């Protein structure tokens, strides 16, 4: 297990609530790592004697931040939808393409037809690019199988990523993404299939159960039944909610005390109050609105109402083929009304809250030693220089895995 003493940190973002400001920044800092966990954090001139002999890494004045926690992705998929992207740029809407059998359904067909080793290899390449751009924990959903075997194959693929890429993967079962084409005239049977034949096995492979509750996907009643049954198999509730319209998904998330409600592009004040009261984390995707040419997510409204906000890539082949959380941070500030410090917090500690990972997304005694050294002296350069990869080094569990 790795031991390390990082010195010469010009600006250390700790996200430690015991320190000043949202980000708990410490200037001219050092971080001691013992056994792959953070053991001590503070000014460099006060490193305790017991840590002074650890192998030293001089950061030469650069900024160090917690590794990004990308709390919502559809990383495992077959095929590619660049053609649909071009159609959208020519004026067709996401909903029109979906209603015509494209969209999610076309990725379902491609995923079913992709063998397991190709599925894994493609997912590994994406995960590698994520790690290389600073993501140390990623959530991965199923949802492009929509039959028992392919859904489970997707969850197994998600788990296998960690054999090849040193980042943490948290799996989510999204068998209720859309009703697959073969059940279009009998959606009740598909809901029954999920509840009776998928949830028990999914519960052994995933932490969360997610439902896409929106026009063209699942109704509030269907989502409630699925998420209630999922809880019996130990799966925590999440919802794709209020992305395409006022679906009632956000209110259902509040009613169920869901861990997260994701997208949230259409919200009433009552929805927001409900999410705040339920302690549900709002997970937002500035890249999705950009890709769909829609209004940016209401990050400012949610933050000001006291809802815990996370931002994530939503990496998927349709609405956001984005792997880089630095771009998400840039857009959260440039389009969605968050300040640089709020955006960085939402990409790190907010993401960890969305995944219920208490030791991630901050840097302090007892936290994971998942750290990113920037090729910059301040985190502010992330939104200031969108499109530039500012990651100099990634440290996972105290070991340099990208440098
Ligand atoms: O999070 N909203 C539903 N699901 C995905 C889109 C998936 C796709 O288009 O393939 C999302 O945006
Ligand atoms: Fe999604």
CSV table of C-alpha atoms and ligand atoms in Angstrom, one decimal:
chain,number,residue,atom,x,y,z
A,1,UNK,CA,0.0,0.0,0.0
A,2,UNK,CA,1.3,3.3,-1.1
A,3,UNK,CA,3.0,5.9,1.2
A,4,UNK,CA,3.7,9.3,-0.1
A,5,UNK,CA,4.4,12.9,1.0
A,6,UNK,CA,3.3,15.5,-1.5
A,7,UNK,CA,5.1,18.8,-0.9
A,8,UNK,CA,5.2,22.1,-2.7
A,9,UNK,CA,1.5,22.2,-3.4
A,10,UNK,CA,0.8,25.8,-4.3
A,11,UNK,CA,-3.0,25.5,-3.8
A,12,UNK,CA,-4.6,22.4,-2.2
A,13,UNK,CA,-8.4,22.0,-2.6
A,14,UNK,CA,-9.5,19.9,0.3
A,15,UNK,CA,-13.3,20.3,0.3
A,16,UNK,CA,-12.9,19.8,4.0
A,17,UNK,CA,-15.9,21.5,5.7
A,18,UNK,CA,-13.7,22.1,8.8
A,19,UNK,CA,-11.6,24.5,6.8
A,20,UNK,CA,-12.5,28.0,5.4
A,21,UNK,CA,-14.6,28.5,2.3
A,22,UNK,CA,-16.5,25.9,0.2
A,23,UNK,CA,-13.3,24.3,-1.1
A,24,UNK,CA,-11.2,24.5,2.1
A,25,UNK,CA,-8.2,25.7,0.2
A,26,UNK,CA,-4.8,25.4,1.9
A,27,UNK,CA,-1.9,27.4,0.2
A,28,UNK,CA,1.7,26.1,0.3
A,29,UNK,CA,0.4,22.8,1.5
A,30,UNK,CA,1.6,19.2,2.0
A,31,UNK,CA,-0.4,15.9,2.1
A,32,UNK,CA,0.8,12.8,3.8
A,33,UNK,CA,-0.5,9.4,2.5
A,34,UNK,CA,-0.1,6.2,4.5
A,35,UNK,CA,-1.3,2.8,3.4
A,36,UNK,CA,-3.1,4.4,0.4
A,37,UNK,CA,-5.2,6.8,2.5
A,38,UNK,CA,-4.7,10.4,3.4
A,39,UNK,CA,-3.1,10.6,6.9
A,40,UNK,CA,-2.4,14.3,7.3
A,41,UNK,CA,-3.0,17.6,5.5
A,42,UNK,CA,-1.7,21.1,6.3
A,43,UNK,CA,0.8,23.8,5.6
A,44,UNK,CA,4.1,22.5,4.3
A,45,UNK,CA,6.1,24.1,7.1
A,46,UNK,CA,4.3,22.0,9.7
A,47,UNK,CA,4.5,18.5,8.4
A,48,UNK,CA,4.7,16.2,11.6
A,49,UNK,CA,7.9,14.4,12.1
A,50,UNK,CA,6.4,11.0,11.6
A,51,UNK,CA,5.6,11.8,8.0
A,52,UNK,CA,8.8,13.5,7.0
A,53,UNK,CA,10.6,10.3,6.0
A,54,UNK,CA,7.8,9.2,3.5
A,55,UNK,CA,8.8,9.1,-0.2
A,56,UNK,CA,8.4,12.7,-1.4
A,57,UNK,CA,6.8,14.1,-4.4
A,58,UNK,CA,7.4,17.8,-5.0
A,59,UNK,CA,4.5,19.4,-6.8
A,60,UNK,CA,6.6,22.5,-7.6
A,61,UNK,CA,3.8,25.0,-6.8
A,62,UNK,CA,1.1,23.3,-8.8
A,63,UNK,CA,-2.5,22.9,-7.6
A,64,UNK,CA,-3.8,19.6,-6.2
A,65,UNK,CA,-7.5,18.8,-6.1
A,66,UNK,CA,-9.5,15.7,-5.2
A,67,UNK,CA,-10.0,13.2,-8.1
A,68,UNK,CA,-13.3,13.8,-10.0
A,69,UNK,CA,-16.3,11.6,-9.1
A,70,UNK,CA,-18.3,11.2,-12.3
A,71,UNK,CA,-21.5,10.2,-10.7
A,72,UNK,CA,-23.6,9.4,-13.8
A,73,UNK,CA,-22.5,7.7,-17.0
A,74,UNK,CA,-23.6,5.1,-19.5
A,75,UNK,CA,-20.1,4.1,-20.3
A,76,UNK,CA,-20.8,0.5,-21.5
A,77,UNK,CA,-22.5,0.5,-24.9
A,78,UNK,CA,-22.2,-0.9,-28.4
A,79,UNK,CA,-22.2,1.1,-31.6
A,80,UNK,CA,-22.1,4.8,-32.2
A,81,UNK,CA,-24.7,7.5,-33.0
A,82,UNK,CA,-22.7,10.1,-34.8
A,83,UNK,CA,-25.3,10.0,-37.6
A,84,UNK,CA,-28.1,11.0,-35.2
A,85,UNK,CA,-25.9,13.8,-33.8
A,86,UNK,CA,-25.7,15.1,-37.4
A,87,UNK,CA,-29.4,14.8,-37.8
A,88,UNK,CA,-30.0,16.8,-34.7
A,89,UNK,CA,-27.6,19.5,-35.9
A,90,UNK,CA,-29.8,19.7,-39.1
A,91,UNK,CA,-32.9,20.3,-36.9
A,92,UNK,CA,-34.5,17.0,-35.9
A,93,UNK,CA,-35.2,16.7,-32.2
A,94,UNK,CA,-34.0,14.0,-29.8
A,95,UNK,CA,-37.7,13.1,-29.2
A,96,UNK,CA,-38.5,12.8,-32.9
A,97,UNK,CA,-35.5,10.5,-33.5
A,98,UNK,CA,-36.4,8.5,-30.4
A,99,UNK,CA,-40.1,8.1,-31.6
A,100,UNK,CA,-38.8,6.9,-35.0
A,101,UNK,CA,-37.0,4.0,-33.4
A,102,UNK,CA,-33.6,5.7,-33.1
A,103,UNK,CA,-32.1,7.1,-29.9
A,104,UNK,CA,-31.8,4.7,-27.0
A,105,UNK,CA,-33.4,1.9,-29.0
A,106,UNK,CA,-30.8,2.0,-31.7
A,107,UNK,CA,-28.0,1.7,-29.0
A,108,UNK,CA,-30.0,-1.3,-27.5
A,109,UNK,CA,-29.8,-3.1,-30.8
A,110,UNK,CA,-26.1,-2.3,-31.2
A,111,UNK,CA,-25.3,-3.4,-27.6
A,112,UNK,CA,-27.2,-6.7,-27.9
A,113,UNK,CA,-25.2,-7.4,-31.1
A,114,UNK,CA,-21.8,-6.6,-29.6
A,115,UNK,CA,-19.8,-9.5,-28.0
A,116,UNK,CA,-18.7,-9.2,-24.4
A,117,UNK,CA,-15.0,-8.7,-25.1
A,118,UNK,CA,-15.6,-5.8,-27.6
A,119,UNK,CA,-18.1,-4.3,-25.1
A,120,UNK,CA,-15.4,-4.5,-22.4
A,121,UNK,CA,-12.6,-3.3,-24.6
A,122,UNK,CA,-14.5,-0.2,-25.7
A,123,UNK,CA,-15.6,0.6,-22.1
A,124,UNK,CA,-12.0,0.2,-20.9
A,125,UNK,CA,-10.7,2.7,-23.5
A,126,UNK,CA,-13.3,5.2,-22.3
A,127,UNK,CA,-12.5,4.6,-18.7
A,128,UNK,CA,-8.8,5.1,-19.5
A,129,UNK,CA,-9.5,8.5,-21.0
A,130,UNK,CA,-11.6,9.4,-18.0
A,131,UNK,CA,-8.8,8.5,-15.6
A,132,UNK,CA,-6.3,10.4,-17.8
A,133,UNK,CA,-8.4,13.5,-17.5
A,134,UNK,CA,-8.7,13.3,-13.7
A,135,UNK,CA,-11.7,11.0,-12.9
A,136,UNK,CA,-10.9,8.5,-10.2
A,137,UNK,CA,-14.4,7.2,-9.5
A,138,UNK,CA,-17.1,6.6,-12.1
A,139,UNK,CA,-20.7,5.4,-11.9
A,140,UNK,CA,-21.7,3.1,-14.8
A,141,UNK,CA,-25.2,2.2,-15.7
A,142,UNK,CA,-26.7,-0.7,-17.6
A,143,UNK,CA,-29.8,0.2,-19.7
A,144,UNK,CA,-28.8,-0.6,-23.3
A,145,UNK,CA,-29.7,-4.3,-22.9
A,146,UNK,CA,-33.3,-4.3,-21.9
A,147,UNK,CA,-33.3,-8.0,-21.7
A,148,UNK,CA,-32.2,-10.0,-18.8
A,149,UNK,CA,-29.0,-11.4,-20.3
A,150,UNK,CA,-27.7,-8.2,-21.9
A,151,UNK,CA,-28.5,-6.1,-18.8
A,152,UNK,CA,-26.5,-8.5,-16.6
A,153,UNK,CA,-23.8,-8.6,-19.2
A,154,UNK,CA,-23.5,-4.8,-19.0
A,155,UNK,CA,-23.3,-4.9,-15.2
A,156,UNK,CA,-20.6,-7.6,-15.4
A,157,UNK,CA,-18.7,-5.5,-18.0
A,158,UNK,CA,-18.9,-2.5,-15.7
A,159,UNK,CA,-17.3,-4.5,-12.9
A,160,UNK,CA,-14.6,-5.9,-15.1
A,161,UNK,CA,-13.3,-2.4,-16.1
A,162,UNK,CA,-11.4,-2.2,-12.8
A,163,UNK,CA,-9.3,-5.2,-13.8
A,164,UNK,CA,-7.8,-3.0,-16.5
A,165,UNK,CA,-8.1,0.6,-15.3
A,166,UNK,CA,-7.2,1.7,-11.8
A,167,UNK,CA,-10.4,3.7,-11.0
A,168,UNK,CA,-13.4,2.8,-8.8
A,169,UNK,CA,-16.6,1.8,-10.6
A,170,UNK,CA,-20.0,2.0,-9.0
A,171,UNK,CA,-22.7,0.1,-10.9
A,172,UNK,CA,-26.3,1.1,-11.4
A,173,UNK,CA,-29.1,-1.1,-12.9
A,174,UNK,CA,-31.1,0.8,-15.5
A,175,UNK,CA,-33.3,-1.9,-16.9
A,176,UNK,CA,-36.0,0.7,-17.0
A,177,UNK,CA,-34.4,3.0,-19.5
A,178,UNK,CA,-37.1,2.7,-22.1
A,179,UNK,CA,-39.6,0.0,-23.0
A,180,UNK,CA,-37.8,-2.2,-25.6
A,181,UNK,CA,-39.4,-2.4,-29.1
A,182,UNK,CA,-40.6,-6.0,-28.6
A,183,UNK,CA,-42.7,-4.9,-25.6
A,184,UNK,CA,-44.0,-1.7,-27.1
A,185,UNK,CA,-47.6,-3.0,-27.1
A,186,UNK,CA,-47.3,-4.7,-23.8
A,187,UNK,CA,-45.3,-2.4,-21.5
A,188,UNK,CA,-46.8,-4.0,-18.4
A,189,UNK,CA,-45.1,-7.3,-19.2
A,190,UNK,CA,-41.8,-5.5,-19.4
A,191,UNK,CA,-42.3,-3.8,-16.0
A,192,UNK,CA,-43.1,-7.3,-14.7
A,193,UNK,CA,-40.0,-8.8,-16.3
A,194,UNK,CA,-37.8,-6.2,-14.6
A,195,UNK,CA,-39.4,-6.7,-11.2
A,196,UNK,CA,-39.7,-10.5,-11.3
A,197,UNK,CA,-36.7,-11.6,-13.4
A,198,UNK,CA,-34.0,-8.9,-13.4
A,199,UNK,CA,-33.9,-7.2,-10.0
A,200,UNK,CA,-32.7,-10.1,-7.9
A,201,UNK,CA,-29.6,-10.7,-10.1
A,202,UNK,CA,-29.1,-7.0,-10.6
A,203,UNK,CA,-29.0,-6.6,-6.9
A,204,UNK,CA,-25.9,-8.8,-6.7
A,205,UNK,CA,-24.0,-6.6,-9.2
A,206,UNK,CA,-25.2,-3.1,-8.7
A,207,UNK,CA,-25.6,-0.5,-5.9
A,208,UNK,CA,-28.3,1.6,-7.4
A,209,UNK,CA,-31.5,1.1,-9.4
A,210,UNK,CA,-32.3,4.0,-11.8
A,211,UNK,CA,-35.5,4.6,-13.9
A,212,UNK,CA,-35.9,7.0,-16.8
A,213,UNK,CA,-39.1,8.7,-15.7
A,214,UNK,CA,-40.1,10.9,-18.6
A,215,UNK,CA,-42.3,11.2,-21.7
A,216,UNK,CA,-41.4,8.2,-24.0
A,217,UNK,CA,-39.9,6.2,-21.2
A,218,UNK,CA,-41.6,5.2,-17.9
A,219,UNK,CA,-44.5,6.7,-16.0
A,220,UNK,CA,-44.4,7.8,-12.4
A,221,UNK,CA,-46.4,4.8,-11.3
A,222,UNK,CA,-44.2,2.4,-13.2
A,223,UNK,CA,-41.1,4.0,-11.8
A,224,UNK,CA,-42.5,3.9,-8.2
A,225,UNK,CA,-43.2,0.2,-8.5
A,226,UNK,CA,-39.8,-0.7,-10.0
A,227,UNK,CA,-37.9,1.4,-7.4
A,228,UNK,CA,-39.9,0.0,-4.5
A,229,UNK,CA,-39.3,-3.5,-5.6
A,230,UNK,CA,-35.6,-2.7,-6.2
A,231,UNK,CA,-35.2,-1.6,-2.6
A,232,UNK,CA,-36.2,-5.2,-1.5
A,233,UNK,CA,-33.1,-6.3,-3.4
A,234,UNK,CA,-30.9,-3.8,-1.7
A,235,UNK,CA,-30.8,-1.4,-4.6
A,236,UNK,CA,-30.9,2.3,-3.7
A,237,UNK,CA,-33.2,4.5,-5.8
A,238,UNK,CA,-32.1,7.1,-8.4
A,239,UNK,CA,-34.1,8.7,-11.2
A,240,UNK,CA,-33.6,10.2,-14.6
A,241,UNK,CA,-36.2,12.9,-13.9
A,242,UNK,CA,-37.7,15.9,-15.6
A,243,UNK,CA,-35.3,15.9,-18.5
A,244,UNK,CA,-37.8,16.2,-21.4
A,245,UNK,CA,-40.7,17.8,-19.5
A,246,UNK,CA,-42.5,18.1,-16.2
A,247,UNK,CA,-42.6,14.3,-15.8
A,248,UNK,CA,-43.3,14.0,-12.1
A,249,UNK,CA,-40.0,12.2,-11.7
A,250,UNK,CA,-38.5,14.9,-9.4
A,251,UNK,CA,-41.5,14.8,-7.1
A,252,UNK,CA,-41.3,11.0,-7.1
A,253,UNK,CA,-37.6,11.2,-6.2
A,254,UNK,CA,-38.6,13.4,-3.2
A,255,UNK,CA,-41.4,11.1,-2.2
A,256,UNK,CA,-39.1,8.0,-2.3
A,257,UNK,CA,-36.2,9.8,-0.7
A,258,UNK,CA,-34.2,8.9,-3.7
A,259,UNK,CA,-30.4,9.3,-3.5
A,260,UNK,CA,-30.3,11.3,-6.6
A,261,UNK,CA,-32.6,12.9,-9.2
A,262,UNK,CA,-30.7,13.4,-12.5
A,263,UNK,CA,-31.1,15.9,-15.4
A,264,UNK,CA,-33.9,18.1,-13.8
A,265,UNK,CA,-34.2,20.5,-16.7
A,266,UNK,CA,-37.8,21.2,-16.1
A,267,UNK,CA,-38.6,22.1,-12.4
A,268,UNK,CA,-41.2,23.9,-10.5
A,269,UNK,CA,-40.4,25.6,-7.2
A,270,UNK,CA,-42.3,22.8,-5.4
A,271,UNK,CA,-40.1,20.2,-7.1
A,272,UNK,CA,-37.0,22.0,-5.8
A,273,UNK,CA,-38.4,22.3,-2.3
A,274,UNK,CA,-39.2,18.6,-2.3
A,275,UNK,CA,-35.7,17.6,-3.4
A,276,UNK,CA,-34.2,19.8,-0.7
A,277,UNK,CA,-36.4,18.4,2.0
A,278,UNK,CA,-35.7,14.8,1.0
A,279,UNK,CA,-31.9,15.4,0.9
A,280,UNK,CA,-31.9,14.1,-2.7
A,281,UNK,CA,-28.8,15.1,-4.7
A,282,UNK,CA,-29.5,16.9,-8.0
A,283,UNK,CA,-27.1,15.6,-10.7
A,284,UNK,CA,-26.8,17.9,-13.6
A,285,UNK,CA,-25.3,17.7,-17.1
A,286,UNK,CA,-24.3,20.9,-18.8
A,287,UNK,CA,-22.9,18.9,-21.8
A,288,UNK,CA,-26.3,17.3,-22.5
A,289,UNK,CA,-28.2,20.6,-22.8
A,290,UNK,CA,-25.4,21.9,-25.1
A,291,UNK,CA,-25.6,18.8,-27.3
A,292,UNK,CA,-29.4,19.0,-27.5
A,293,UNK,CA,-29.3,22.8,-28.0
A,294,UNK,CA,-31.5,23.3,-25.0
A,295,UNK,CA,-31.5,25.6,-22.0
A,296,UNK,CA,-28.7,24.8,-19.5
A,297,UNK,CA,-29.7,22.9,-16.4
A,298,UNK,CA,-31.0,25.0,-13.5
A,299,UNK,CA,-27.9,24.7,-11.4
A,300,UNK,CA,-28.1,28.1,-9.8
A,301,UNK,CA,-31.8,27.6,-8.7
A,302,UNK,CA,-31.0,24.3,-7.1
A,303,UNK,CA,-27.9,25.4,-5.4
A,304,UNK,CA,-29.5,28.6,-4.0
A,305,UNK,CA,-32.4,26.5,-2.7
A,306,UNK,CA,-30.0,24.3,-0.7
A,307,UNK,CA,-30.2,21.2,-2.8
A,308,UNK,CA,-26.9,19.3,-3.0
A,309,UNK,CA,-25.7,19.6,-6.6
A,310,UNK,CA,-23.4,17.2,-8.5
A,311,UNK,CA,-22.3,17.6,-12.1
A,312,UNK,CA,-21.3,14.7,-14.2
A,313,UNK,CA,-20.6,13.8,-17.9
A,314,UNK,CA,-23.7,11.5,-18.5
A,315,UNK,CA,-21.2,9.9,-21.0
A,316,UNK,CA,-23.5,8.1,-23.5
A,317,UNK,CA,-23.6,7.7,-27.3
A,318,UNK,CA,-26.6,9.9,-27.8
A,319,UNK,CA,-26.8,13.1,-25.8
A,320,UNK,CA,-23.3,13.5,-24.4
A,321,UNK,CA,-20.3,11.5,-25.7
A,322,UNK,CA,-18.1,13.3,-23.2
A,323,UNK,CA,-15.5,11.7,-20.9
A,324,UNK,CA,-13.7,14.7,-19.5
A,325,UNK,CA,-15.0,16.3,-16.3
A,326,UNK,CA,-12.8,19.3,-16.8
A,327,UNK,CA,-15.2,20.3,-19.7
A,328,UNK,CA,-18.2,19.7,-17.5
A,329,UNK,CA,-16.8,22.1,-14.9
A,330,UNK,CA,-16.1,24.7,-17.6
A,331,UNK,CA,-19.6,24.5,-18.9
A,332,UNK,CA,-21.2,24.5,-15.5
A,333,UNK,CA,-19.7,27.9,-15.0
A,334,UNK,CA,-20.0,29.2,-18.5
A,335,UNK,CA,-23.6,28.1,-19.2
A,336,UNK,CA,-25.2,27.0,-16.0
A,337,UNK,CA,-24.5,29.7,-13.5
A,338,UNK,CA,-22.2,28.0,-11.0
A,339,UNK,CA,-19.1,29.7,-9.7
A,340,UNK,CA,-15.7,28.0,-10.3
A,341,UNK,CA,-15.6,26.8,-6.7
A,342,UNK,CA,-19.2,25.5,-6.8
A,343,UNK,CA,-18.5,23.7,-10.1
A,344,UNK,CA,-15.3,22.1,-8.7
A,345,UNK,CA,-17.1,21.1,-5.5
A,346,UNK,CA,-20.0,19.6,-7.5
A,347,UNK,CA,-17.6,17.6,-9.7
A,348,UNK,CA,-15.8,16.1,-6.6
A,349,UNK,CA,-17.6,16.2,-3.3
A,350,UNK,CA,-21.0,16.6,-4.9
A,351,UNK,CA,-20.4,13.5,-7.1
A,352,UNK,CA,-19.3,11.5,-4.0
A,353,UNK,CA,-22.5,12.5,-2.2
A,354,UNK,CA,-24.5,11.3,-5.3
A,355,UNK,CA,-22.8,7.9,-4.9
A,356,UNK,CA,-22.9,7.9,-1.1
A,357,UNK,CA,-19.1,7.6,-0.9
A,358,UNK,CA,-18.1,9.4,2.3
A,359,UNK,CA,-14.4,9.0,1.8
A,360,UNK,CA,-14.3,10.4,-1.7
A,361,UNK,CA,-14.3,13.9,-3.2
A,362,UNK,CA,-12.3,15.5,-0.3
A,363,UNK,CA,-8.8,15.4,1.0
A,364,UNK,CA,-8.2,15.1,4.7
A,365,UNK,CA,-7.3,12.5,7.4
A,366,UNK,CA,-9.2,9.3,6.6
A,367,UNK,CA,-10.2,10.2,3.0
A,368,UNK,CA,-9.2,8.2,0.0
A,369,UNK,CA,-5.9,9.3,-1.5
A,370,UNK,CA,-7.4,10.0,-4.9
A,371,UNK,CA,-5.7,13.2,-6.0
A,372,UNK,CA,-5.1,15.1,-9.2
A,373,UNK,CA,-2.1,17.4,-9.7
A,374,UNK,CA,-2.9,20.1,-12.2
A,375,UNK,CA,-0.5,21.6,-14.8
A,376,UNK,CA,-1.6,24.9,-13.3
A,377,UNK,CA,-1.2,26.8,-10.0
A,378,UNK,CA,-5.0,27.1,-9.5
A,379,UNK,CA,-8.2,25.1,-10.1
A,380,UNK,CA,-9.5,28.4,-11.6
A,381,UNK,CA,-7.7,27.5,-14.8
A,382,UNK,CA,-10.1,24.6,-15.4
A,383,UNK,CA,-13.0,26.7,-16.4
A,384,UNK,CA,-10.8,29.5,-17.7
A,385,UNK,CA,-9.1,27.2,-20.3
A,386,UNK,CA,-12.0,25.0,-21.5
A,387,UNK,CA,-10.8,22.2,-23.8
A,388,UNK,CA,-7.3,22.1,-22.4
A,389,UNK,CA,-6.4,19.0,-20.5
A,390,UNK,CA,-4.8,20.4,-17.3
A,391,UNK,CA,-4.1,17.1,-15.6
A,392,UNK,CA,-0.4,16.6,-14.9
A,393,UNK,CA,-0.7,13.6,-12.6
A,394,UNK,CA,-3.4,11.3,-11.2
A,395,UNK,CA,-2.8,9.6,-7.9
A,396,UNK,CA,-5.2,6.7,-7.0
A,397,UNK,CA,-5.0,5.2,-3.5
A,398,UNK,CA,-1.7,7.0,-3.1
A,399,UNK,CA,0.0,5.7,-6.2
A,400,UNK,CA,0.7,7.7,-9.3
A,401,UNK,CA,-1.3,6.0,-12.1
A,402,UNK,CA,-1.1,8.7,-14.7
A,403,UNK,CA,1.9,11.0,-15.0
B,1,LIG,O1,-29.1,10.3,-19.6
B,1,LIG,N1,-32.1,10.3,-20.6
B,1,LIG,C1,-32.0,9.2,-20.9
B,1,LIG,N2,-30.9,8.5,-21.0
B,1,LIG,C2,-29.6,9.1,-21.4
B,1,LIG,C3,-29.6,9.2,-22.9
B,1,LIG,C4,-29.2,7.9,-23.5
B,1,LIG,C5,-29.2,7.9,-25.0
B,1,LIG,O2,-29.6,8.8,-25.7
B,1,LIG,O3,-28.6,6.9,-25.4
B,1,LIG,C6,-29.3,10.3,-20.8
B,1,LIG,O4,-29.2,11.4,-21.4
B,2,LIG,FE1,-28.2,9.3,-18.1
